[in-house]
PDB file of C-alpha atoms in Angstrom:
ATOM      1  CA  UNK A   1    -171.215  74.358  27.749  1.00 42.00           C
ATOM      2  CA  UNK A   2    -167.175  73.788  27.941  1.00 41.00           C
ATOM      3  CA  UNK A   3    -164.806  75.358  26.446  1.00 50.00           C
ATOM      4  CA  UNK A   4    -163.162  74.368  23.538  1.00 54.00           C
ATOM      5  CA  UNK A   5    -159.479  75.675  24.012  1.00 63.00           C
ATOM      6  CA  UNK A   6    -158.804  79.329  24.365  1.00 71.00           C
ATOM      7  CA  UNK A   7    -154.963  78.984  25.943  1.00 66.00           C
ATOM      8  CA  UNK A   8    -154.935  82.125  27.199  1.00 59.00           C
ATOM      9  CA  UNK A   9    -157.553  81.500  29.936  1.00 62.00           C
ATOM     10  CA  UNK A  10    -156.097  77.381  30.904  1.00 58.00           C
ATOM     11  CA  UNK A  11    -152.678  78.615  30.725  1.00 58.00           C
ATOM     12  CA  UNK A  12    -151.918  75.407  30.135  1.00 60.00           C
ATOM     13  CA  UNK A  13    -150.365  74.626  27.105  1.00 65.00           C
ATOM     14  CA  UNK A  14    -147.474  77.566  27.538  1.00 69.00           C
ATOM     15  CA  UNK A  15    -145.694  76.372  24.091  1.00 70.00           C
ATOM     16  CA  UNK A  16    -149.050  76.978  22.320  1.00 73.00           C
ATOM     17  CA  UNK A  17    -150.220  80.068  23.784  1.00 74.00           C
ATOM     18  CA  UNK A  18    -146.566  81.979  22.654  1.00 77.00           C
ATOM     19  CA  UNK A  19    -147.159  80.227  19.282  1.00 77.00           C
ATOM     20  CA  UNK A  20    -149.820  82.476  19.368  1.00 78.00           C
ATOM     21  CA  UNK A  21    -148.493  85.301  20.389  1.00 81.00           C
ATOM     22  CA  UNK A  22    -145.909  84.716  17.045  1.00 80.00           C
ATOM     23  CA  UNK A  23    -148.642  84.767  15.044  1.00 82.00           C
ATOM     24  CA  UNK A  24    -149.740  87.882  16.504  1.00 86.00           C
ATOM     25  CA  UNK A  25    -146.489  89.587  15.615  1.00 82.00           C
ATOM     26  CA  UNK A  26    -146.302  88.047  12.251  1.00 82.00           C
ATOM     27  CA  UNK A  27    -150.135  89.417  11.503  1.00 85.00           C
ATOM     28  CA  UNK A  28    -149.045  92.966  13.141  1.00 84.00           C
ATOM     29  CA  UNK A  29    -146.288  93.475  10.203  1.00 75.00           C
ATOM     30  CA  UNK A  30    -148.985  92.045   7.371  1.00 76.00           C
ATOM     31  CA  UNK A  31    -151.705  94.477   9.080  1.00 76.00           C
ATOM     32  CA  UNK A  32    -149.285  97.544   9.116  1.00 73.00           C
ATOM     33  CA  UNK A  33    -147.628  96.972   6.237  1.00 66.00           C
ATOM     34  CA  UNK A  34    -151.606  96.876   4.413  1.00 66.00           C
ATOM     35  CA  UNK A  35    -153.564  99.025   7.021  1.00 72.00           C
ATOM     36  CA  UNK A  36    -155.541  95.860   7.647  1.00 81.00           C
ATOM     37  CA  UNK A  37    -158.784  96.487  10.707  1.00 92.00           C
ATOM     38  CA  UNK A  38    -160.233  93.406   9.359  1.00 95.00           C
ATOM     39  CA  UNK A  39    -159.660  90.043   9.063  1.00 95.00           C
ATOM     40  CA  UNK A  40    -161.187  86.810   7.604  1.00 97.00           C
ATOM     41  CA  UNK A  41    -160.423  83.474   8.592  1.00 96.00           C
ATOM     42  CA  UNK A  42    -161.389  79.943   6.757  1.00 96.00           C
ATOM     43  CA  UNK A  43    -160.255  76.291   6.126  1.00 95.00           C
ATOM     44  CA  UNK A  44    -160.574  74.212   3.197  1.00 94.00           C
ATOM     45  CA  UNK A  45    -162.708  71.612   4.718  1.00 93.00           C
ATOM     46  CA  UNK A  46    -164.370  71.162   7.874  1.00 92.00           C
ATOM     47  CA  UNK A  47    -162.522  70.443  11.599  1.00 87.00           C
ATOM     48  CA  UNK A  48    -159.009  71.840  10.574  1.00 90.00           C
ATOM     49  CA  UNK A  49    -159.282  73.945  13.667  1.00 87.00           C
ATOM     50  CA  UNK A  50    -160.323  77.102  12.140  1.00 90.00           C
ATOM     51  CA  UNK A  51    -162.999  78.696  14.843  1.00 88.00           C
ATOM     52  CA  UNK A  52    -159.970  77.443  17.550  1.00 87.00           C
ATOM     53  CA  UNK A  53    -157.240  79.299  15.785  1.00 90.00           C
ATOM     54  CA  UNK A  54    -159.112  82.077  15.191  1.00 91.00           C
ATOM     55  CA  UNK A  55    -160.902  82.716  18.851  1.00 90.00           C
ATOM     56  CA  UNK A  56    -157.297  82.078  20.243  1.00 88.00           C
ATOM     57  CA  UNK A  57    -155.216  84.945  17.875  1.00 91.00           C
ATOM     58  CA  UNK A  58    -158.531  87.240  18.841  1.00 92.00           C
ATOM     59  CA  UNK A  59    -157.712  86.428  22.703  1.00 90.00           C
ATOM     60  CA  UNK A  60    -153.661  87.529  21.927  1.00 90.00           C
ATOM     61  CA  UNK A  61    -155.310  90.695  20.975  1.00 93.00           C
ATOM     62  CA  UNK A  62    -157.482  91.158  23.692  1.00 93.00           C
ATOM     63  CA  UNK A  63    -154.881  90.520  26.599  1.00 91.00           C
ATOM     64  CA  UNK A  64    -152.265  92.465  24.206  1.00 90.00           C
ATOM     65  CA  UNK A  65    -155.188  95.473  25.440  1.00 94.00           C
ATOM     66  CA  UNK A  66    -156.456  95.491  21.655  1.00 94.00           C
ATOM     67  CA  UNK A  67    -159.755  96.474  21.863  1.00 97.00           C
ATOM     68  CA  UNK A  68    -161.270  92.693  19.442  1.00 97.00           C
ATOM     69  CA  UNK A  69    -164.416  91.553  18.203  1.00 97.00           C
ATOM     70  CA  UNK A  70    -165.280  88.552  16.592  1.00 96.00           C
ATOM     71  CA  UNK A  71    -167.902  87.825  14.254  1.00 96.00           C
ATOM     72  CA  UNK A  72    -169.139  84.146  13.141  1.00 93.00           C
ATOM     73  CA  UNK A  73    -170.051  84.065  10.252  1.00 92.00           C
ATOM     74  CA  UNK A  74    -170.230  80.178   9.925  1.00 89.00           C
ATOM     75  CA  UNK A  75    -174.341  80.296  10.260  1.00 86.00           C
ATOM     76  CA  UNK A  76    -174.804  76.770   9.491  1.00 86.00           C
ATOM     77  CA  UNK A  77    -172.402  75.267  12.120  1.00 83.00           C
ATOM     78  CA  UNK A  78    -172.073  78.675  14.560  1.00 79.00           C
ATOM     79  CA  UNK A  79    -168.786  77.736  16.917  1.00 74.00           C
ATOM     80  CA  UNK A  80    -166.903  80.583  17.942  1.00 70.00           C
ATOM     81  CA  UNK A  81    -169.518  80.730  21.240  1.00 72.00           C
ATOM     82  CA  UNK A  82    -169.100  77.052  22.254  1.00 73.00           C
ATOM     83  CA  UNK A  83    -164.733  78.953  22.197  1.00 70.00           C
ATOM     84  CA  UNK A  84    -166.307  80.925  25.549  1.00 76.00           C
ATOM     85  CA  UNK A  85    -168.701  78.495  26.851  1.00 76.00           C
ATOM     86  CA  UNK A  86    -171.172  80.532  26.218  1.00 80.00           C
ATOM     87  CA  UNK A  87    -175.407  79.973  25.275  1.00 82.00           C
ATOM     88  CA  UNK A  88    -176.917  82.116  22.710  1.00 84.00           C
ATOM     89  CA  UNK A  89    -180.461  82.878  21.250  1.00 84.00           C
ATOM     90  CA  UNK A  90    -180.090  85.251  18.556  1.00 89.00           C
ATOM     91  CA  UNK A  91    -177.250  86.961  16.845  1.00 92.00           C
ATOM     92  CA  UNK A  92    -175.923  87.882  13.402  1.00 93.00           C
ATOM     93  CA  UNK A  93    -178.444  86.018  11.885  1.00 90.00           C
ATOM     94  CA  UNK A  94    -181.287  88.322  13.013  1.00 91.00           C
ATOM     95  CA  UNK A  95    -179.525  91.792  11.603  1.00 92.00           C
ATOM     96  CA  UNK A  96    -179.059  90.512   8.064  1.00 90.00           C
ATOM     97  CA  UNK A  97    -182.654  88.952   8.151  1.00 88.00           C
ATOM     98  CA  UNK A  98    -184.679  91.306  10.606  1.00 88.00           C
ATOM     99  CA  UNK A  99    -182.630  94.368  10.629  1.00 88.00           C
ATOM    100  CA  UNK A 100    -181.952  94.188  14.185  1.00 92.00           C
ATOM    101  CA  UNK A 101    -179.487  96.622  15.607  1.00 93.00           C
ATOM    102  CA  UNK A 102    -176.162  94.875  15.313  1.00 95.00           C
ATOM    103  CA  UNK A 103    -174.968  96.784  18.479  1.00 93.00           C
ATOM    104  CA  UNK A 104    -177.679  95.244  20.479  1.00 94.00           C
ATOM    105  CA  UNK A 105    -176.755  91.434  19.352  1.00 95.00           C
ATOM    106  CA  UNK A 106    -173.104  92.060  20.117  1.00 95.00           C
ATOM    107  CA  UNK A 107    -171.821  89.570  23.639  1.00 94.00           C
ATOM    108  CA  UNK A 108    -169.416  92.059  25.546  1.00 94.00           C
ATOM    109  CA  UNK A 109    -166.418  90.772  27.062  1.00 93.00           C
ATOM    110  CA  UNK A 110    -166.880  87.353  26.930  1.00 92.00           C
ATOM    111  CA  UNK A 111    -162.778  87.613  27.749  1.00 92.00           C
ATOM    112  CA  UNK A 112    -161.456  91.536  28.628  1.00 94.00           C
ATOM    113  CA  UNK A 113    -161.272  93.630  25.542  1.00 96.00           C
ATOM    114  CA  UNK A 114    -162.907  90.716  23.066  1.00 96.00           C
ATOM    115  CA  UNK A 115    -166.448  90.941  22.454  1.00 97.00           C
ATOM    116  CA  UNK A 116    -168.477  88.038  20.062  1.00 95.00           C
ATOM    117  CA  UNK A 117    -171.285  88.632  17.556  1.00 95.00           C
ATOM    118  CA  UNK A 118    -172.059  85.349  17.807  1.00 92.00           C
ATOM    119  CA  UNK A 119    -175.071  83.392  15.727  1.00 90.00           C
ATOM    120  CA  UNK A 120    -177.580  81.058  15.176  1.00 86.00           C
ATOM    121  CA  UNK A 121    -178.440  77.878  13.251  1.00 83.00           C
ATOM    122  CA  UNK A 122    -179.356  78.815   9.622  1.00 80.00           C
ATOM    123  CA  UNK A 123    -179.712  76.331   6.607  1.00 73.00           C
ATOM    124  CA  UNK A 124    -181.304  77.599   3.597  1.00 72.00           C
ATOM    125  CA  UNK A 125    -180.181  80.263   1.256  1.00 75.00           C
ATOM    126  CA  UNK A 126    -177.504  81.552   3.533  1.00 77.00           C
ATOM    127  CA  UNK A 127    -174.766  81.973   0.928  1.00 80.00           C
ATOM    128  CA  UNK A 128    -177.926  84.874  -0.448  1.00 83.00           C
ATOM    129  CA  UNK A 129    -177.473  86.812   2.659  1.00 83.00           C
ATOM    130  CA  UNK A 130    -173.631  87.559   2.539  1.00 86.00           C
ATOM    131  CA  UNK A 131    -174.359  88.647  -1.679  1.00 82.00           C
ATOM    132  CA  UNK A 132    -175.854  91.311  -0.761  1.00 80.00           C
ATOM    133  CA  UNK A 133    -173.818  94.497   0.636  1.00 83.00           C
ATOM    134  CA  UNK A 134    -175.559  94.231   4.325  1.00 88.00           C
ATOM    135  CA  UNK A 135    -172.534  92.451   5.664  1.00 91.00           C
ATOM    136  CA  UNK A 136    -170.685  95.464   4.394  1.00 92.00           C
ATOM    137  CA  UNK A 137    -172.886  97.244   6.030  1.00 93.00           C
ATOM    138  CA  UNK A 138    -172.881  95.997   9.500  1.00 94.00           C
ATOM    139  CA  UNK A 139    -168.646  95.822   9.742  1.00 95.00           C
ATOM    140  CA  UNK A 140    -168.613  99.586   8.694  1.00 94.00           C
ATOM    141  CA  UNK A 141    -171.389 100.619  11.511  1.00 94.00           C
ATOM    142  CA  UNK A 142    -168.542  98.848  14.345  1.00 96.00           C
ATOM    143  CA  UNK A 143    -165.862  99.260  12.567  1.00 94.00           C
ATOM    144  CA  UNK A 144    -164.290 102.001  14.871  1.00 94.00           C
ATOM    145  CA  UNK A 145    -165.566 100.967  18.103  1.00 96.00           C
ATOM    146  CA  UNK A 146    -162.558  97.975  17.368  1.00 96.00           C
ATOM    147  CA  UNK A 147    -158.976  97.627  16.629  1.00 94.00           C
ATOM    148  CA  UNK A 148    -159.654  94.447  14.837  1.00 95.00           C
ATOM    149  CA  UNK A 149    -162.486  92.607  14.039  1.00 97.00           C
ATOM    150  CA  UNK A 150    -162.370  89.114  12.759  1.00 96.00           C
ATOM    151  CA  UNK A 151    -164.795  87.080  10.989  1.00 97.00           C
ATOM    152  CA  UNK A 152    -164.707  83.381  11.406  1.00 95.00           C
ATOM    153  CA  UNK A 153    -166.201  81.729   8.026  1.00 94.00           C
ATOM    154  CA  UNK A 154    -167.443  78.431   6.979  1.00 92.00           C
ATOM    155  CA  UNK A 155    -164.867  76.163   4.738  1.00 93.00           C
ATOM    156  CA  UNK A 156    -164.671  76.646   1.520  1.00 93.00           C
ATOM    157  CA  UNK A 157    -165.284  73.185   0.331  1.00 90.00           C
ATOM    158  CA  UNK A 158    -169.106  73.307   2.556  1.00 88.00           C
ATOM    159  CA  UNK A 159    -169.644  76.875   0.907  1.00 89.00           C
ATOM    160  CA  UNK A 160    -168.142  79.701  -0.919  1.00 92.00           C
ATOM    161  CA  UNK A 161    -169.353  82.221   2.453  1.00 93.00           C
ATOM    162  CA  UNK A 162    -165.285  82.917   2.781  1.00 94.00           C
ATOM    163  CA  UNK A 163    -164.866  84.409  -0.456  1.00 95.00           C
ATOM    164  CA  UNK A 164    -167.503  85.915  -1.051  1.00 94.00           C
ATOM    165  CA  UNK A 165    -166.639  88.209   2.208  1.00 95.00           C
ATOM    166  CA  UNK A 166    -162.901  88.288   1.609  1.00 95.00           C
ATOM    167  CA  UNK A 167    -164.580  91.421  -0.643  1.00 93.00           C
ATOM    168  CA  UNK A 168    -165.389  92.722   2.410  1.00 93.00           C
ATOM    169  CA  UNK A 169    -162.188  92.472   4.829  1.00 95.00           C
ATOM    170  CA  UNK A 170    -158.639  93.864   4.295  1.00 94.00           C
ATOM    171  CA  UNK A 171    -157.105  90.461   4.636  1.00 94.00           C
ATOM    172  CA  UNK A 172    -157.747  86.554   4.904  1.00 96.00           C
ATOM    173  CA  UNK A 173    -156.219  84.090   7.026  1.00 95.00           C
ATOM    174  CA  UNK A 174    -156.360  80.289   5.623  1.00 95.00           C
ATOM    175  CA  UNK A 175    -156.008  77.087   8.474  1.00 94.00           C
ATOM    176  CA  UNK A 176    -155.210  73.745   7.245  1.00 93.00           C
ATOM    177  CA  UNK A 177    -155.003  70.519   8.669  1.00 90.00           C
ATOM    178  CA  UNK A 178    -151.819  68.459   8.987  1.00 85.00           C
ATOM    179  CA  UNK A 179    -152.057  66.190   7.373  1.00 84.00           C
ATOM    180  CA  UNK A 180    -155.902  66.332   6.726  1.00 88.00           C
ATOM    181  CA  UNK A 181    -156.145  68.183   3.182  1.00 87.00           C
ATOM    182  CA  UNK A 182    -155.663  67.282   0.088  1.00 89.00           C
ATOM    183  CA  UNK A 183    -153.136  69.050  -2.279  1.00 89.00           C
ATOM    184  CA  UNK A 184    -156.529  69.561  -4.324  1.00 91.00           C
ATOM    185  CA  UNK A 185    -158.709  70.854  -1.721  1.00 92.00           C
ATOM    186  CA  UNK A 186    -155.821  73.315  -1.105  1.00 91.00           C
ATOM    187  CA  UNK A 187    -155.313  74.474  -4.703  1.00 92.00           C
ATOM    188  CA  UNK A 188    -159.296  74.534  -4.981  1.00 93.00           C
ATOM    189  CA  UNK A 189    -159.459  77.571  -1.276  1.00 94.00           C
ATOM    190  CA  UNK A 190    -156.948  79.428  -3.231  1.00 94.00           C
ATOM    191  CA  UNK A 191    -158.064  79.738  -6.605  1.00 94.00           C
ATOM    192  CA  UNK A 192    -162.023  80.650  -5.228  1.00 94.00           C
ATOM    193  CA  UNK A 193    -160.075  82.947  -3.540  1.00 96.00           C
ATOM    194  CA  UNK A 194    -158.155  84.643  -5.829  1.00 95.00           C
ATOM    195  CA  UNK A 195    -160.885  84.445  -8.005  1.00 94.00           C
ATOM    196  CA  UNK A 196    -162.941  87.070  -5.415  1.00 94.00           C
ATOM    197  CA  UNK A 197    -159.540  89.080  -5.683  1.00 95.00           C
ATOM    198  CA  UNK A 198    -158.677  88.043  -2.028  1.00 96.00           C
ATOM    199  CA  UNK A 199    -155.720  89.541   0.119  1.00 94.00           C
ATOM    200  CA  UNK A 200    -154.391  86.196   1.969  1.00 94.00           C
ATOM    201  CA  UNK A 201    -152.124  87.018   4.284  1.00 92.00           C
ATOM    202  CA  UNK A 202    -151.119  83.573   4.005  1.00 91.00           C
ATOM    203  CA  UNK A 203    -152.004  79.706   5.788  1.00 92.00           C
ATOM    204  CA  UNK A 204    -151.245  78.454   8.775  1.00 89.00           C
ATOM    205  CA  UNK A 205    -151.235  74.840   9.635  1.00 87.00           C
ATOM    206  CA  UNK A 206    -152.295  73.720  12.457  1.00 85.00           C
ATOM    207  CA  UNK A 207    -152.799  70.032  14.171  1.00 75.00           C
ATOM    208  CA  UNK A 208    -149.438  69.338  13.715  1.00 68.00           C
ATOM    209  CA  UNK A 209    -148.131  65.547  14.952  1.00 59.00           C
ATOM    210  CA  UNK A 210    -146.399  65.703  18.032  1.00 52.00           C
ATOM    211  CA  UNK A 211    -143.529  63.985  16.276  1.00 52.00           C
ATOM    212  CA  UNK A 212    -143.651  66.370  13.120  1.00 48.00           C
ATOM    213  CA  UNK A 213    -142.685  69.730  16.419  1.00 45.00           C
ATOM    214  CA  UNK A 214    -146.217  69.832  17.868  1.00 40.00           C
ATOM    215  CA  UNK A 215    -148.342  70.135  20.551  1.00 37.00           C
ATOM    216  CA  UNK A 216    -151.547  68.824  20.521  1.00 39.00           C
ATOM    217  CA  UNK A 217    -154.549  69.231  18.394  1.00 38.00           C
ATOM    218  CA  UNK A 218    -154.842  72.712  18.092  1.00 35.00           C
ATOM    219  CA  UNK A 219    -151.271  73.411  17.568  1.00 38.00           C
ATOM    220  CA  UNK A 220    -149.680  76.100  15.881  1.00 35.00           C
ATOM    221  CA  UNK A 221    -147.288  74.701  13.473  1.00 33.00           C
ATOM    222  CA  UNK A 222    -143.555  76.376  13.202  1.00 37.00           C
ATOM    223  CA  UNK A 223    -140.330  75.136  12.826  1.00 36.00           C
ATOM    224  CA  UNK A 224    -138.292  76.282  15.360  1.00 34.00           C
ATOM    225  CA  UNK A 225    -140.622  75.330  18.868  1.00 38.00           C
ATOM    226  CA  UNK A 226    -138.792  72.438  19.574  1.00 39.00           C
ATOM    227  CA  UNK A 227    -135.878  74.349  20.500  1.00 35.00           C
ATOM    228  CA  UNK A 228    -137.917  76.159  23.073  1.00 36.00           C
ATOM    229  CA  UNK A 229    -139.912  73.888  24.535  1.00 41.00           C
ATOM    230  CA  UNK A 230    -137.664  72.776  27.276  1.00 42.00           C
ATOM    231  CA  UNK A 231    -137.372  76.265  28.644  1.00 39.00           C
ATOM    232  CA  UNK A 232    -140.653  76.274  30.041  1.00 42.00           C
ATOM    233  CA  UNK A 233    -141.391  75.627  33.592  1.00 46.00           C
ATOM    234  CA  UNK A 234    -141.515  72.440  35.245  1.00 47.00           C
ATOM    235  CA  UNK A 235    -144.061  71.308  37.833  1.00 46.00           C
ATOM    236  CA  UNK A 236    -141.964  72.955  40.456  1.00 51.00           C
ATOM    237  CA  UNK A 237    -141.706  76.295  38.682  1.00 50.00           C
ATOM    238  CA  UNK A 238    -138.847  75.887  37.703  1.00 54.00           C
ATOM    239  CA  UNK A 239    -136.866  77.167  34.043  1.00 49.00           C
ATOM    240  CA  UNK A 240    -136.065  74.129  32.223  1.00 48.00           C
ATOM    241  CA  UNK A 241    -133.039  74.407  30.546  1.00 47.00           C
ATOM    242  CA  UNK A 242    -132.454  72.617  26.965  1.00 43.00           C
ATOM    243  CA  UNK A 243    -130.904  68.879  26.827  1.00 46.00           C
ATOM    244  CA  UNK A 244    -127.210  69.256  25.879  1.00 47.00           C
ATOM    245  CA  UNK A 245    -126.637  66.215  23.662  1.00 52.00           C
ATOM    246  CA  UNK A 246    -123.291  63.992  24.570  1.00 58.00           C
ATOM    247  CA  UNK A 247    -120.998  63.623  21.822  1.00 60.00           C
ATOM    248  CA  UNK A 248    -120.640  60.725  19.882  1.00 62.00           C
ATOM    249  CA  UNK A 249    -118.086  58.171  20.871  1.00 65.00           C
ATOM    250  CA  UNK A 250    -117.836  56.461  17.919  1.00 66.00           C
ATOM    251  CA  UNK A 251    -118.626  56.563  14.429  1.00 63.00           C
ATOM    252  CA  UNK A 252    -121.762  54.672  14.802  1.00 60.00           C
ATOM    253  CA  UNK A 253    -123.118  56.714  17.501  1.00 63.00           C
ATOM    254  CA  UNK A 254    -122.326  59.224  15.668  1.00 65.00           C
ATOM    255  CA  UNK A 255    -124.337  57.903  12.338  1.00 59.00           C
ATOM    256  CA  UNK A 256    -126.308  57.250  14.455  1.00 57.00           C
ATOM    257  CA  UNK A 257    -127.087  61.018  15.300  1.00 62.00           C
ATOM    258  CA  UNK A 258    -126.858  62.201  12.615  1.00 62.00           C
ATOM    259  CA  UNK A 259    -129.503  59.759  11.206  1.00 59.00           C
ATOM    260  CA  UNK A 260    -131.873  61.506  14.102  1.00 57.00           C
ATOM    261  CA  UNK A 261    -131.189  64.210  13.132  1.00 60.00           C
ATOM    262  CA  UNK A 262    -131.678  64.228   9.387  1.00 55.00           C
ATOM    263  CA  UNK A 263    -135.411  62.372  10.114  1.00 48.00           C
ATOM    264  CA  UNK A 264    -136.349  65.969  12.371  1.00 51.00           C
ATOM    265  CA  UNK A 265    -135.456  68.064   9.800  1.00 51.00           C
ATOM    266  CA  UNK A 266    -137.308  66.233   7.345  1.00 46.00           C
ATOM    267  CA  UNK A 267    -140.624  65.585   9.687  1.00 45.00           C
ATOM    268  CA  UNK A 268    -140.527  69.595  10.904  1.00 43.00           C
ATOM    269  CA  UNK A 269    -138.304  71.318   8.939  1.00 42.00           C
ATOM    270  CA  UNK A 270    -135.337  73.823  10.249  1.00 40.00           C
ATOM    271  CA  UNK A 271    -135.049  76.955  10.275  1.00 36.00           C
ATOM    272  CA  UNK A 272    -132.551  77.009   7.282  1.00 39.00           C
ATOM    273  CA  UNK A 273    -134.579  73.980   5.267  1.00 39.00           C
ATOM    274  CA  UNK A 274    -138.191  74.560   5.602  1.00 36.00           C
ATOM    275  CA  UNK A 275    -140.704  72.244   3.849  1.00 37.00           C
TER     276      UNK A 275
END
């Protein structure tokens, strides 16, 4: 089974790993403010990159020396183990349905400092499993062993599991696929989480197009990374510097230059003019 894009392992896209470090830093401030140790990742609809973002965020914590656990709560379509190229026999579903000790189901050190509680597919009565207090008990039984526990949950358009589980965590992060999700779907997601009393840490826009200052299908969108992209190493390991644009020679060149600048800012947002 191939891995699904842990950029901290492949080290092929340094600009993306740097973006996840920024995410790690920003969430650290929020978690410190709210004494947060448990986080839930969700999205509005399928295929917005929720599991990839959650796994890479977890990897960024593990690399920083934080003992981290990912719990795959997407029992209808479990994907978290695929991020690490792992085959599983059983997981969370056994703890929920057969009271198997959760510590016996955790896969240790899928990466250094990173553990995984996977799950196998179940199609029936999944939401009812989360309506009980069993998940809260599971988190409570292992909470002291980790610096961070991350719940990877289904999209809210598919199931209400994320809203239910949001009551058992300190904060919620919503992954938004760039140009994938409609405004009404985002409003529905926000309403569902608000009704559940969730503490929403924020929204991560994922998969921004290249011209909108992103870096491929798993790009974590920030509005200033284009300014730093060219500082990364070239093929020979030499540090690349940002290009210096030549001063326009006439009014036509100045007009074209300003047009390009405004177009870029319109797509991506400037540090002073965020969309």
